[in-house]
Amino acid sequence: MYSEKVMDHFMNPRNVGEIENADGVGQVGNAKCGDIMKMYLKIENNVIIDAKFKTFGCGAAVATSSMATELIIGKTVDEALQITNKAVADALDGLPPAKMHCSNLAEEAINSAIEDYKRRKGLIDDNASCDACSRRCDDVQHSHGIE
Amino acid sequence: MTERMIYLDHAATTPVKKEVLEAMLPYFTEKFGNASSIYTIGRESKKALEEARDKVAAAIGAQSKEIFFTASGTEADNWAIKGVAYSNRTKGNHIITTAIEHHAVLHACQYLESEGFEVTYLPVDKNGLVSAEQVAAAIKPETILITIMFANNEIGTIQPIAEIGKVAREKGVYFHTDAVQAVGNIPIDVSDMNIDLLSLSSHKFYGPKGVGALYIRKGVKITSFLHGGAQERGRRASTENVAGIVGLGKAIEIACGNLEDKNRKLIAMRERTIEEIMKKIPFVKLNGHRTQRLPGNVNFSFEFIEGESLLLMLDMKGIAASSGSACTSGSLDPSHVLLAIGLPHEIAHGSLRLTFGEENTDEDIDYLMEVLPMIVQRLREMSPLYEAVAKNNT
Ligand SMILES: Cc1ncc(COP(=O)(O)O)c(C=O)c1O
């Protein structure tokens, strides 16, 4: 049911892990629905120089996370924001219809990590956020997931 | 990728035994006669049918004329439930079942609700058990049928069927049991257990797919399932699947013939697997009753990981198993059985069912226990949920 590319990215996922001192971290999905994606970005001069992920989910969720990190590394923040769920799915030679929501999750994870980056940079005003605060928020989010 | 193939999904289906296939083959070719025909090859088919019926009856302690062949376990369930409901409508409209039935029962009951019947779905405890007291308390004057599965297909829990049968008989309510997972695996006696109707399916005990049977105790009021010719004493018309029925008969005879030896071996494999998983892998939960479970059933939830990923990785290592995760059930919710025993969604998503069969060996478990802990660890290292736990623990 999965393309060879999906199976390849599932069995040999690229860029799994965490980035210490990441410039942006985003987590989307929830454990109740069976998938969570967490994306870490390292950004220099507005260019994504590294991306890593952790995912709880099915084969398609892991493969789309892996592909999404490959697609955004080397792109500017604005270019990365242009990447759609369809682009992620197409890059994997398609997903079964029932699994298309996994590619939405990848798009959302990219957006969420970039939003976090912008918030930290003060590019979007949020409740006077500081790095320490948003990190703590991340931790809170974790425990939500495993309630 | 790998040559190895270890089949650990016998609750899904089983291979047809060589002896079973050999018994069936002549009925496709030289003995192809219609069992309703009066000439020699027709009579041979008829005789083969009746011999198979005797074997099914002997396996469950019924009389031969109480056995009706069907095209599947699903058909037997639908016939039992709708047939009794329609035939006893003037007596009442209430049916009692459980929250953990197979969809063949649950969806038939839901259909009847749309037809004006009232259905009580009894909850189960954390081990997946329903009690005879719960059943007794749910019976009303309008109750016409109790339908409760003998053993659960996912978590393997075996219900107190004899106790429930006693309650049903005392209250004069028909009692049907979906014994698709139980027949050929554990001893059954319909008269001792006061069972009025029982469904079984050949492909769960090394017979062919697409053939089953419904036991209908003499005197039970039930509508015919298919209207047409006089086959199955007019209750289930259509030319019989003679080869399939012969296969069912042979398979049930073999399965029930060496139940004790077979079960000793299966229970040993089950116990070893349960113990080793609990010892070698942290954050696991055994689903289903610890001892009151099918001999070959193991069902675990592995926290922080998702079932489909687990199945795909096991498959890459040549191990075939199944899961109750949403991604494998084709809906967004994990299995209704796992939710009914009280598992939170996220734990239910990470379930793995391993069901052993006769051809499995200790070496298969050696291999499983070599591969499974690694796979679970690998998926956990990829999981943001585990990351949080790992950090909290340090
Ligand atoms: C408990 C139970 N009931 C009914 C069925 C349906 O049987 P069949 O596949 O023969 O229709 C199954 C098997 O999938 C089952 O496990």
Coordinates of C-alpha atoms and ligand atoms in Angstrom, one line a residue:
Chain A
M1 CA 0.0 0.0 0.0
Y2 CA 3.0 2.4 0.5
S3 CA 5.3 3.5 -2.3
E4 CA 8.9 2.3 -2.2
K5 CA 9.9 5.8 -1.4
V6 CA 7.6 5.9 1.7
M7 CA 9.0 2.6 2.8
D8 CA 12.6 3.8 2.3
H9 CA 12.0 7.0 4.3
F10 CA 10.2 4.9 7.0
M11 CA 12.9 2.3 7.3
N12 CA 15.8 4.7 6.9
P13 CA 14.4 8.0 8.1
R14 CA 16.7 11.1 7.5
N15 CA 17.3 13.6 10.2
V16 CA 15.8 11.9 13.2
G17 CA 16.7 13.4 16.5
E18 CA 16.8 16.7 18.3
I19 CA 18.8 19.9 17.8
E20 CA 20.3 21.3 21.0
N21 CA 19.8 25.1 21.1
A22 CA 17.5 24.9 18.1
D23 CA 16.3 28.3 16.8
G24 CA 12.7 27.0 16.4
V25 CA 10.8 24.0 17.7
G26 CA 7.3 23.1 16.7
Q27 CA 5.1 20.2 17.8
V28 CA 1.7 19.3 16.1
G29 CA -0.8 16.5 16.3
N30 CA -1.8 14.6 19.5
A31 CA -1.3 11.2 20.9
K32 CA -5.0 10.6 21.1
C33 CA -5.3 10.7 17.3
G34 CA -2.2 8.5 17.0
D35 CA 0.3 11.0 15.5
I36 CA 2.6 13.7 16.9
M37 CA 5.4 15.4 15.0
K38 CA 8.0 17.5 16.6
M39 CA 10.4 19.5 14.4
Y40 CA 13.6 21.3 15.4
L41 CA 15.2 23.9 13.2
K42 CA 18.6 25.5 13.1
I43 CA 18.4 28.8 11.2
E44 CA 21.2 31.1 10.2
N45 CA 20.8 34.3 8.2
N46 CA 17.2 33.3 7.5
V47 CA 18.3 30.0 6.0
I48 CA 17.4 26.6 7.5
I49 CA 20.8 25.0 7.9
D50 CA 19.6 22.0 9.8
A51 CA 16.3 20.3 10.6
K52 CA 15.6 17.3 12.8
F53 CA 12.4 15.5 13.8
K54 CA 10.8 13.1 16.3
T55 CA 7.6 11.4 15.4
F56 CA 5.1 9.2 17.1
G57 CA 2.9 7.7 14.4
C58 CA 2.3 5.3 11.5
G59 CA 4.6 4.6 8.6
A60 CA 3.3 7.5 6.6
A61 CA 3.8 10.0 9.5
V62 CA 7.4 9.0 9.9
A63 CA 8.1 9.1 6.2
T64 CA 6.5 12.5 5.7
S65 CA 8.5 13.9 8.6
S66 CA 11.7 12.6 7.1
M67 CA 10.8 14.0 3.7
A68 CA 9.8 17.3 5.1
T69 CA 13.2 17.8 6.8
E70 CA 14.9 17.0 3.5
L71 CA 12.8 19.5 1.6
I72 CA 13.4 22.4 3.9
I73 CA 17.1 22.1 4.7
G74 CA 18.9 24.7 2.6
K75 CA 15.8 26.7 2.0
T76 CA 15.0 30.2 3.3
V77 CA 12.4 30.5 6.0
D78 CA 10.0 32.0 3.4
E79 CA 10.7 29.3 0.9
A80 CA 10.0 26.6 3.6
L81 CA 6.7 28.2 4.4
Q82 CA 5.7 27.7 0.8
I83 CA 6.0 23.9 1.0
T84 CA 2.6 22.3 0.9
N85 CA 1.4 19.0 2.1
K86 CA 0.9 18.0 -1.5
A87 CA 4.6 18.8 -2.2
V88 CA 5.6 16.5 0.7
A89 CA 3.3 13.7 -0.5
D90 CA 4.4 14.1 -4.2
A91 CA 8.1 13.9 -3.1
L92 CA 7.2 10.5 -1.6
D93 CA 5.6 9.3 -4.9
G94 CA 2.2 9.7 -3.2
L95 CA 0.4 8.5 -0.1
P96 CA -2.6 6.2 0.2
P97 CA -5.8 8.4 0.5
A98 CA -6.4 7.4 4.1
K99 CA -2.9 8.7 5.0
M100 CA -3.0 12.1 3.4
H101 CA -3.6 13.7 6.8
C102 CA -0.1 12.7 7.7
S103 CA 1.3 15.1 5.1
N104 CA -0.9 17.9 6.5
L105 CA 0.9 17.2 9.8
A106 CA 4.3 17.7 8.1
E107 CA 3.3 21.0 6.7
E108 CA 1.9 22.1 10.0
A109 CA 5.0 21.0 11.8
I110 CA 7.2 23.1 9.5
N111 CA 4.9 26.1 10.0
S112 CA 4.8 25.7 13.8
A113 CA 8.6 25.4 14.1
I114 CA 9.1 28.5 11.9
E115 CA 6.5 30.4 13.9
D116 CA 8.4 29.5 17.1
Y117 CA 11.5 30.8 15.5
K118 CA 9.8 34.1 14.5
R119 CA 8.4 34.5 18.0
R120 CA 11.8 34.0 19.6
K121 CA 13.3 36.5 17.1
G122 CA 10.6 39.0 18.0
L123 CA 9.4 38.9 14.3
I124 CA 5.9 38.3 15.4
D125 CA 4.7 39.9 18.6
D126 CA 3.5 37.5 21.2
N127 CA 3.1 38.0 24.9
A128 CA 6.6 39.4 25.3
S129 CA 8.1 36.0 24.8
C130 CA 11.6 35.1 25.8
D131 CA 13.5 31.9 24.9
A132 CA 13.2 30.5 28.3
C133 CA 9.5 30.9 28.4
S134 CA 8.8 29.2 25.1
R135 CA 11.1 26.3 26.0
R136 CA 9.1 25.8 29.1
C137 CA 5.9 25.8 27.0
D138 CA 7.4 23.1 24.9
D139 CA 7.9 21.0 27.9
V140 CA 4.3 21.5 29.0
Q141 CA 3.2 20.4 25.6
H142 CA 5.0 17.2 26.0
S143 CA 3.3 16.1 29.1
H144 CA 0.0 16.9 27.5
G145 CA 0.7 14.4 24.9
I146 CA 1.2 11.5 27.3
E147 CA -1.5 12.2 29.8
Chain B
M1 CA 14.5 -8.2 2.2
T2 CA 14.5 -11.3 4.4
E3 CA 13.8 -14.9 3.6
R4 CA 12.4 -15.6 7.0
M5 CA 8.6 -15.7 7.4
I6 CA 7.2 -16.2 10.9
Y7 CA 3.4 -16.1 10.9
L8 CA 2.1 -14.9 14.2
D9 CA -1.4 -13.9 13.2
H10 CA -3.4 -17.2 13.6
A11 CA -6.4 -15.2 15.0
A12 CA -6.7 -13.5 11.6
T13 CA -6.6 -16.8 9.6
T14 CA -4.7 -20.1 9.4
P15 CA -3.3 -22.1 6.5
V16 CA -5.3 -25.0 5.2
K17 CA -3.8 -28.2 6.5
K18 CA -2.5 -30.7 3.9
E19 CA -4.8 -33.5 5.1
V20 CA -7.7 -31.0 4.9
L21 CA -6.8 -29.9 1.3
E22 CA -6.5 -33.6 0.3
A23 CA -9.9 -34.4 1.7
M24 CA -11.4 -31.5 -0.3
L25 CA -9.8 -31.9 -3.7
P26 CA -11.9 -34.8 -5.1
Y27 CA -15.1 -32.7 -4.5
F28 CA -13.9 -30.1 -7.0
T29 CA -13.3 -32.5 -9.8
E30 CA -14.4 -36.2 -10.0
K31 CA -16.9 -35.9 -7.1
F32 CA -18.4 -32.7 -8.3
G33 CA -22.1 -33.8 -8.0
N34 CA -24.8 -31.6 -6.6
A35 CA -25.8 -32.9 -3.2
S36 CA -29.5 -32.6 -4.1
S37 CA -29.2 -34.9 -7.1
I38 CA -30.3 -38.5 -6.8
Y39 CA -27.7 -40.3 -9.0
T40 CA -24.5 -41.7 -7.6
I41 CA -22.2 -38.7 -7.6
G42 CA -25.0 -36.6 -6.2
R43 CA -25.5 -39.0 -3.4
E44 CA -21.7 -39.1 -2.7
S45 CA -21.8 -35.3 -2.2
K46 CA -24.7 -35.6 0.1
K47 CA -23.0 -38.3 2.1
A48 CA -19.9 -36.2 2.4
L49 CA -22.0 -33.2 3.6
E50 CA -23.7 -35.4 6.3
E51 CA -20.3 -36.8 7.5
A52 CA -19.0 -33.2 7.9
R53 CA -22.2 -32.3 9.8
D54 CA -21.6 -35.2 12.1
K55 CA -18.0 -34.1 12.8
V56 CA -19.1 -30.5 13.6
A57 CA -21.8 -31.8 15.9
A58 CA -19.4 -34.1 17.7
A59 CA -16.9 -31.3 18.1
I60 CA -19.3 -29.1 20.1
G61 CA -21.6 -31.7 21.7
A62 CA -24.6 -31.1 19.4
Q63 CA -26.8 -33.3 17.3
S64 CA -26.1 -33.4 13.6
K65 CA -29.5 -32.0 12.6
E66 CA -28.8 -28.9 14.7
I67 CA -25.8 -27.9 12.5
F68 CA -26.4 -25.6 9.5
F69 CA -23.6 -24.8 7.1
T70 CA -23.1 -21.1 6.1
A71 CA -20.7 -19.2 4.0
S72 CA -18.7 -17.7 6.9
G73 CA -18.6 -16.8 10.6
T74 CA -20.0 -13.4 9.7
E75 CA -23.0 -15.1 8.0
A76 CA -23.6 -17.4 11.0
D77 CA -23.6 -14.3 13.3
N78 CA -25.9 -12.3 11.1
W79 CA -28.3 -15.3 10.8
A80 CA -28.4 -16.0 14.5
I81 CA -29.0 -12.4 15.5
K82 CA -31.4 -11.2 12.8
G83 CA -33.1 -14.6 12.5
V84 CA -33.9 -14.8 16.2
A85 CA -34.8 -11.1 16.4
Y86 CA -37.3 -11.3 13.5
S87 CA -38.8 -14.5 14.5
N88 CA -39.4 -13.4 18.1
R89 CA -40.5 -9.9 17.5
T90 CA -43.9 -10.4 19.0
K91 CA -42.3 -11.6 22.2
G92 CA -40.0 -8.6 22.6
N93 CA -37.5 -6.3 21.0
H94 CA -34.6 -6.3 23.4
I95 CA -31.2 -7.8 22.8
I96 CA -28.2 -8.0 25.2
T97 CA -24.6 -8.1 23.9
T98 CA -21.2 -6.7 24.9
A99 CA -19.1 -3.7 23.9
I100 CA -16.3 -6.0 22.7
E101 CA -18.0 -8.2 20.1
H102 CA -16.7 -8.7 16.6
H103 CA -18.1 -6.3 14.1
A104 CA -20.1 -9.2 12.6
V105 CA -22.2 -9.0 15.8
L106 CA -21.9 -5.4 16.7
H107 CA -23.0 -4.1 13.2
A108 CA -25.8 -6.7 13.0
C109 CA -27.1 -5.4 16.3
Q110 CA -26.7 -1.7 15.2
Y111 CA -28.7 -2.6 12.1
L112 CA -31.5 -4.1 14.2
E113 CA -31.5 -0.9 16.3
S114 CA -32.4 1.0 13.1
E115 CA -35.2 -1.5 12.7
G116 CA -36.7 -0.6 16.1
F117 CA -34.9 -3.2 18.3
E118 CA -33.3 -2.1 21.5
V119 CA -29.8 -3.3 22.2
T120 CA -27.9 -3.2 25.6
Y121 CA -24.1 -3.2 25.1
L122 CA -22.7 -4.5 28.4
P123 CA -19.4 -2.9 29.4
V124 CA -16.5 -5.2 30.3
D125 CA -13.9 -4.9 33.1
K126 CA -10.3 -4.1 32.5
N127 CA -9.5 -7.7 31.6
G128 CA -12.3 -7.8 29.1
L129 CA -14.7 -9.9 31.1
V130 CA -18.4 -9.6 31.4
S131 CA -20.1 -11.4 34.3
A132 CA -23.2 -13.6 34.5
E133 CA -24.6 -11.1 37.1
Q134 CA -24.3 -8.3 34.7
V135 CA -26.2 -10.3 32.1
A136 CA -28.9 -11.3 34.6
A137 CA -29.3 -7.7 35.7
A138 CA -29.8 -6.5 32.1
I139 CA -32.6 -9.0 31.3
K140 CA -36.0 -7.5 30.9
P141 CA -39.4 -9.0 30.0
E142 CA -38.8 -7.9 26.4
T143 CA -35.4 -9.6 26.2
I144 CA -35.4 -12.1 23.3
L145 CA -31.7 -12.7 22.8
I146 CA -28.4 -12.6 24.6
T147 CA -25.4 -12.7 22.2
I148 CA -21.9 -12.8 23.8
M149 CA -18.7 -14.0 22.2
F150 CA -17.0 -17.1 23.6
A151 CA -13.5 -15.6 23.3
N152 CA -12.3 -12.3 22.0
N153 CA -10.4 -12.1 18.8
E154 CA -8.1 -9.2 19.9
I155 CA -7.3 -9.7 23.5
G156 CA -8.1 -13.4 23.8
T157 CA -10.3 -13.1 26.9
I158 CA -12.6 -16.1 27.4
Q159 CA -16.0 -15.3 28.8
P160 CA -17.8 -17.3 31.6
I161 CA -20.0 -18.8 28.9
A162 CA -21.4 -21.7 31.0
E163 CA -22.5 -19.3 33.8
I164 CA -24.1 -16.9 31.3
G165 CA -25.8 -19.9 29.6
K166 CA -27.2 -20.9 32.9
V167 CA -28.7 -17.5 33.5
A168 CA -30.1 -17.3 30.0
R169 CA -31.7 -20.8 30.3
E170 CA -33.2 -20.0 33.7
K171 CA -34.8 -16.8 32.4
G172 CA -35.9 -18.4 29.2
V173 CA -33.9 -16.1 26.9
Y174 CA -32.1 -17.5 23.8
F175 CA -28.4 -17.4 24.1
H176 CA -26.1 -17.1 21.1
T177 CA -22.3 -17.2 21.2
D178 CA -19.9 -16.1 18.5
A179 CA -17.4 -18.9 19.0
V180 CA -15.4 -18.2 15.9
Q181 CA -12.1 -17.8 17.9
A182 CA -12.9 -20.5 20.4
V183 CA -13.9 -23.6 18.3
G184 CA -10.9 -25.8 17.7
N185 CA -9.0 -23.9 20.4
I186 CA -10.8 -24.6 23.6
P187 CA -13.3 -27.3 24.7
I188 CA -16.9 -26.5 24.0
D189 CA -20.1 -28.4 24.9
V190 CA -23.3 -26.7 23.9
S191 CA -25.5 -28.7 26.1
D192 CA -23.4 -28.5 29.3
M193 CA -23.1 -24.7 28.6
N194 CA -26.7 -24.1 27.8
I195 CA -25.9 -22.5 24.4
D196 CA -28.8 -22.2 22.0
L197 CA -27.0 -20.9 19.0
L198 CA -23.2 -20.9 18.2
S199 CA -21.3 -19.5 15.2
L200 CA -18.0 -21.0 13.9
S201 CA -15.7 -20.4 11.0
S202 CA -13.5 -22.9 9.3
H203 CA -10.5 -20.7 8.4
K204 CA -9.7 -20.1 12.0
F205 CA -8.8 -23.8 12.6
Y206 CA -6.8 -24.7 9.5
G207 CA -9.8 -25.2 7.2
P208 CA -10.7 -23.2 4.1
K209 CA -12.0 -19.6 4.1
G210 CA -15.6 -18.8 3.1
V211 CA -17.3 -21.6 5.0
G212 CA -18.7 -21.7 8.5
A213 CA -21.6 -23.1 10.5
L214 CA -24.4 -22.1 12.8
Y215 CA -25.5 -24.5 15.5
I216 CA -29.3 -24.0 16.2
R217 CA -30.6 -25.9 19.2
K218 CA -33.6 -28.0 18.3
G219 CA -36.8 -25.9 19.0
V220 CA -35.2 -22.5 18.7
K221 CA -37.5 -20.1 16.8
I222 CA -35.5 -18.5 14.0
T223 CA -36.3 -17.3 10.5
S224 CA -34.6 -18.9 7.4
F225 CA -31.5 -17.1 6.3
L226 CA -31.8 -17.5 2.5
H227 CA -35.1 -18.4 0.8
G228 CA -34.8 -20.7 -2.1
G229 CA -34.3 -24.4 -2.5
A230 CA -34.6 -27.0 0.2
Q231 CA -30.9 -27.2 1.2
E232 CA -30.0 -27.1 4.9
R233 CA -33.6 -28.2 5.6
G234 CA -35.0 -25.2 3.9
R235 CA -33.3 -22.8 6.3
R236 CA -30.3 -21.8 4.2
A237 CA -31.0 -22.3 0.6
S238 CA -28.4 -22.5 -2.2
T239 CA -26.3 -25.4 -3.6
E240 CA -23.9 -26.4 -0.9
N241 CA -20.2 -25.7 -1.0
V242 CA -19.4 -29.4 -0.7
A243 CA -15.6 -29.1 -1.0
G244 CA -15.5 -26.3 1.6
I245 CA -17.8 -28.1 3.9
V246 CA -15.8 -31.3 3.6
G247 CA -12.7 -29.2 4.5
L248 CA -14.5 -27.7 7.5
G249 CA -15.4 -31.2 8.7
K250 CA -11.9 -32.6 8.3
A251 CA -10.4 -29.5 10.0
I252 CA -12.7 -29.5 13.0
E253 CA -12.1 -33.2 13.5
I254 CA -8.3 -32.7 13.5
A255 CA -8.5 -29.5 15.6
C256 CA -10.7 -31.0 18.3
G257 CA -8.9 -34.4 18.2
N258 CA -5.6 -33.2 19.7
L259 CA -6.8 -30.2 21.7
E260 CA -4.9 -31.0 24.9
D261 CA -1.5 -31.6 23.4
K262 CA -1.9 -28.6 21.1
N263 CA -2.9 -26.3 23.9
R264 CA -0.1 -27.4 26.2
K265 CA 2.3 -26.3 23.5
L266 CA 0.5 -23.1 22.7
I267 CA 0.1 -22.1 26.3
A268 CA 3.9 -22.7 26.9
M269 CA 4.7 -20.4 23.9
R270 CA 2.2 -17.8 25.1
E271 CA 3.5 -17.8 28.7
R272 CA 7.2 -17.6 27.5
T273 CA 6.4 -14.7 25.2
I274 CA 4.4 -12.8 27.8
E275 CA 7.2 -13.2 30.5
E276 CA 10.0 -12.3 28.2
I277 CA 8.3 -9.2 26.8
M278 CA 7.6 -8.0 30.4
K279 CA 11.1 -8.7 31.4
K280 CA 12.9 -7.2 28.4
I281 CA 10.8 -4.2 27.4
P282 CA 9.9 -1.4 29.8
F283 CA 6.6 0.5 29.6
V284 CA 4.4 -2.3 28.4
K285 CA 0.9 -3.5 29.3
L286 CA -0.5 -6.9 28.8
N287 CA -4.1 -6.6 27.4
G288 CA -6.7 -9.2 28.2
H289 CA -7.0 -11.5 31.1
R290 CA -3.7 -12.9 32.4
T291 CA -4.9 -16.6 32.4
Q292 CA -8.4 -16.8 31.2
R293 CA -7.3 -16.3 27.6
L294 CA -7.0 -18.2 24.4
P295 CA -4.0 -20.5 24.4
G296 CA -2.2 -18.8 21.6
N297 CA -3.1 -15.1 22.2
V298 CA -0.6 -12.5 23.3
N299 CA -1.6 -8.8 23.2
F300 CA 0.6 -6.0 24.5
S301 CA 0.5 -2.2 24.4
F302 CA 3.9 -0.6 24.0
E303 CA 3.8 2.9 25.3
F304 CA 5.0 5.9 23.2
I305 CA 4.9 4.1 19.9
E306 CA 2.3 3.4 17.2
G307 CA 1.1 0.0 16.1
E308 CA 1.3 0.3 12.4
S309 CA 5.0 1.4 12.5
L310 CA 5.6 -1.6 14.7
L311 CA 3.9 -4.0 12.2
L312 CA 5.8 -2.6 9.3
M313 CA 9.1 -3.0 11.0
L314 CA 8.2 -6.5 12.1
D315 CA 7.2 -7.3 8.6
M316 CA 10.6 -6.1 7.3
K317 CA 12.1 -8.7 9.6
G318 CA 9.7 -11.4 8.3
I319 CA 7.3 -11.4 11.2
A320 CA 3.5 -11.2 10.4
A321 CA 1.4 -9.8 13.3
S322 CA -1.5 -7.4 13.8
S323 CA -2.5 -4.3 15.8
G324 CA -5.5 -2.5 17.1
S325 CA -4.1 0.9 16.2
A326 CA -6.3 3.4 14.2
C327 CA -3.9 3.2 11.2
T328 CA -4.5 -0.5 10.9
S329 CA -8.2 -0.4 11.6
G330 CA -9.0 1.9 8.7
S331 CA -10.6 4.6 10.9
L332 CA -9.2 7.3 13.1
D333 CA -10.1 5.5 16.3
P334 CA -8.2 2.6 17.7
S335 CA -10.0 -0.7 18.3
H336 CA -13.3 -0.6 20.2
V337 CA -12.1 -3.6 22.2
L338 CA -9.0 -1.8 23.6
L339 CA -11.1 1.3 24.4
A340 CA -13.7 -0.9 26.1
I341 CA -11.1 -2.3 28.5
G342 CA -10.3 1.2 29.4
L343 CA -7.1 1.9 27.5
P344 CA -6.5 5.6 26.8
H345 CA -6.4 6.2 23.0
E346 CA -2.6 6.8 22.9
I347 CA -1.9 3.4 24.6
A348 CA -4.5 1.6 22.4
H349 CA -2.7 3.0 19.3
G350 CA 0.5 1.1 20.4
S351 CA -1.0 -2.4 20.6
L352 CA 0.5 -5.5 19.1
R353 CA -1.4 -8.8 18.8
L354 CA 0.7 -12.0 18.4
T355 CA -1.4 -15.2 17.9
F356 CA 0.5 -18.5 17.8
G357 CA -0.4 -21.6 15.9
E358 CA 0.6 -25.2 15.5
E359 CA 3.5 -24.6 13.1
N360 CA 5.3 -22.1 15.4
T361 CA 8.3 -23.2 17.3
D362 CA 10.5 -22.1 20.2
E363 CA 13.0 -20.8 17.6
D364 CA 10.3 -18.5 16.3
I365 CA 10.0 -17.0 19.8
D366 CA 13.8 -16.8 20.1
Y367 CA 13.9 -14.7 16.9
L368 CA 10.9 -12.6 17.9
M369 CA 12.5 -11.8 21.2
E370 CA 15.7 -10.9 19.4
V371 CA 13.9 -8.5 17.0
L372 CA 11.0 -7.0 19.0
P373 CA 12.9 -5.2 21.8
M374 CA 15.2 -3.6 19.1
I375 CA 12.3 -2.4 17.1
V376 CA 10.4 -1.0 20.0
Q377 CA 13.5 0.8 21.2
R378 CA 14.2 2.2 17.7
L379 CA 10.6 3.5 17.4
R380 CA 10.8 5.0 20.9
E381 CA 14.0 6.8 20.1
M382 CA 12.1 8.4 17.3
S383 CA 9.1 9.3 19.5
P384 CA 8.6 12.8 21.0
L385 CA 6.5 11.1 23.7
Y386 CA 9.4 8.9 24.8
E387 CA 11.8 11.9 24.8
A388 CA 9.7 13.6 27.4
V389 CA 9.7 10.5 29.6
A390 CA 13.4 9.8 29.2
K391 CA 14.1 13.4 30.3
N392 CA 11.8 13.2 33.2
N393 CA 13.5 10.1 34.4
T394 CA 16.9 11.6 34.5
Ligands
LIG1 C1 -14.9 -13.3 16.8 C2 -15.1 -13.4 15.3 N1 -16.3 -13.4 14.8 C3 -16.6 -13.4 13.5 C4 -15.6 -13.4 12.6 C5 -15.9 -13.5 11.1 O1 -15.7 -14.7 10.6 P1 -15.5 -14.9 9.0 O2 -14.2 -14.3 8.6 O3 -15.6 -16.3 8.7 O4 -16.7 -14.1 8.4 C6 -14.2 -13.4 13.1 C7 -13.1 -13.4 12.1 O5 -12.6 -12.5 11.5 C8 -14.0 -13.4 14.5 O6 -12.7 -13.3 14.9

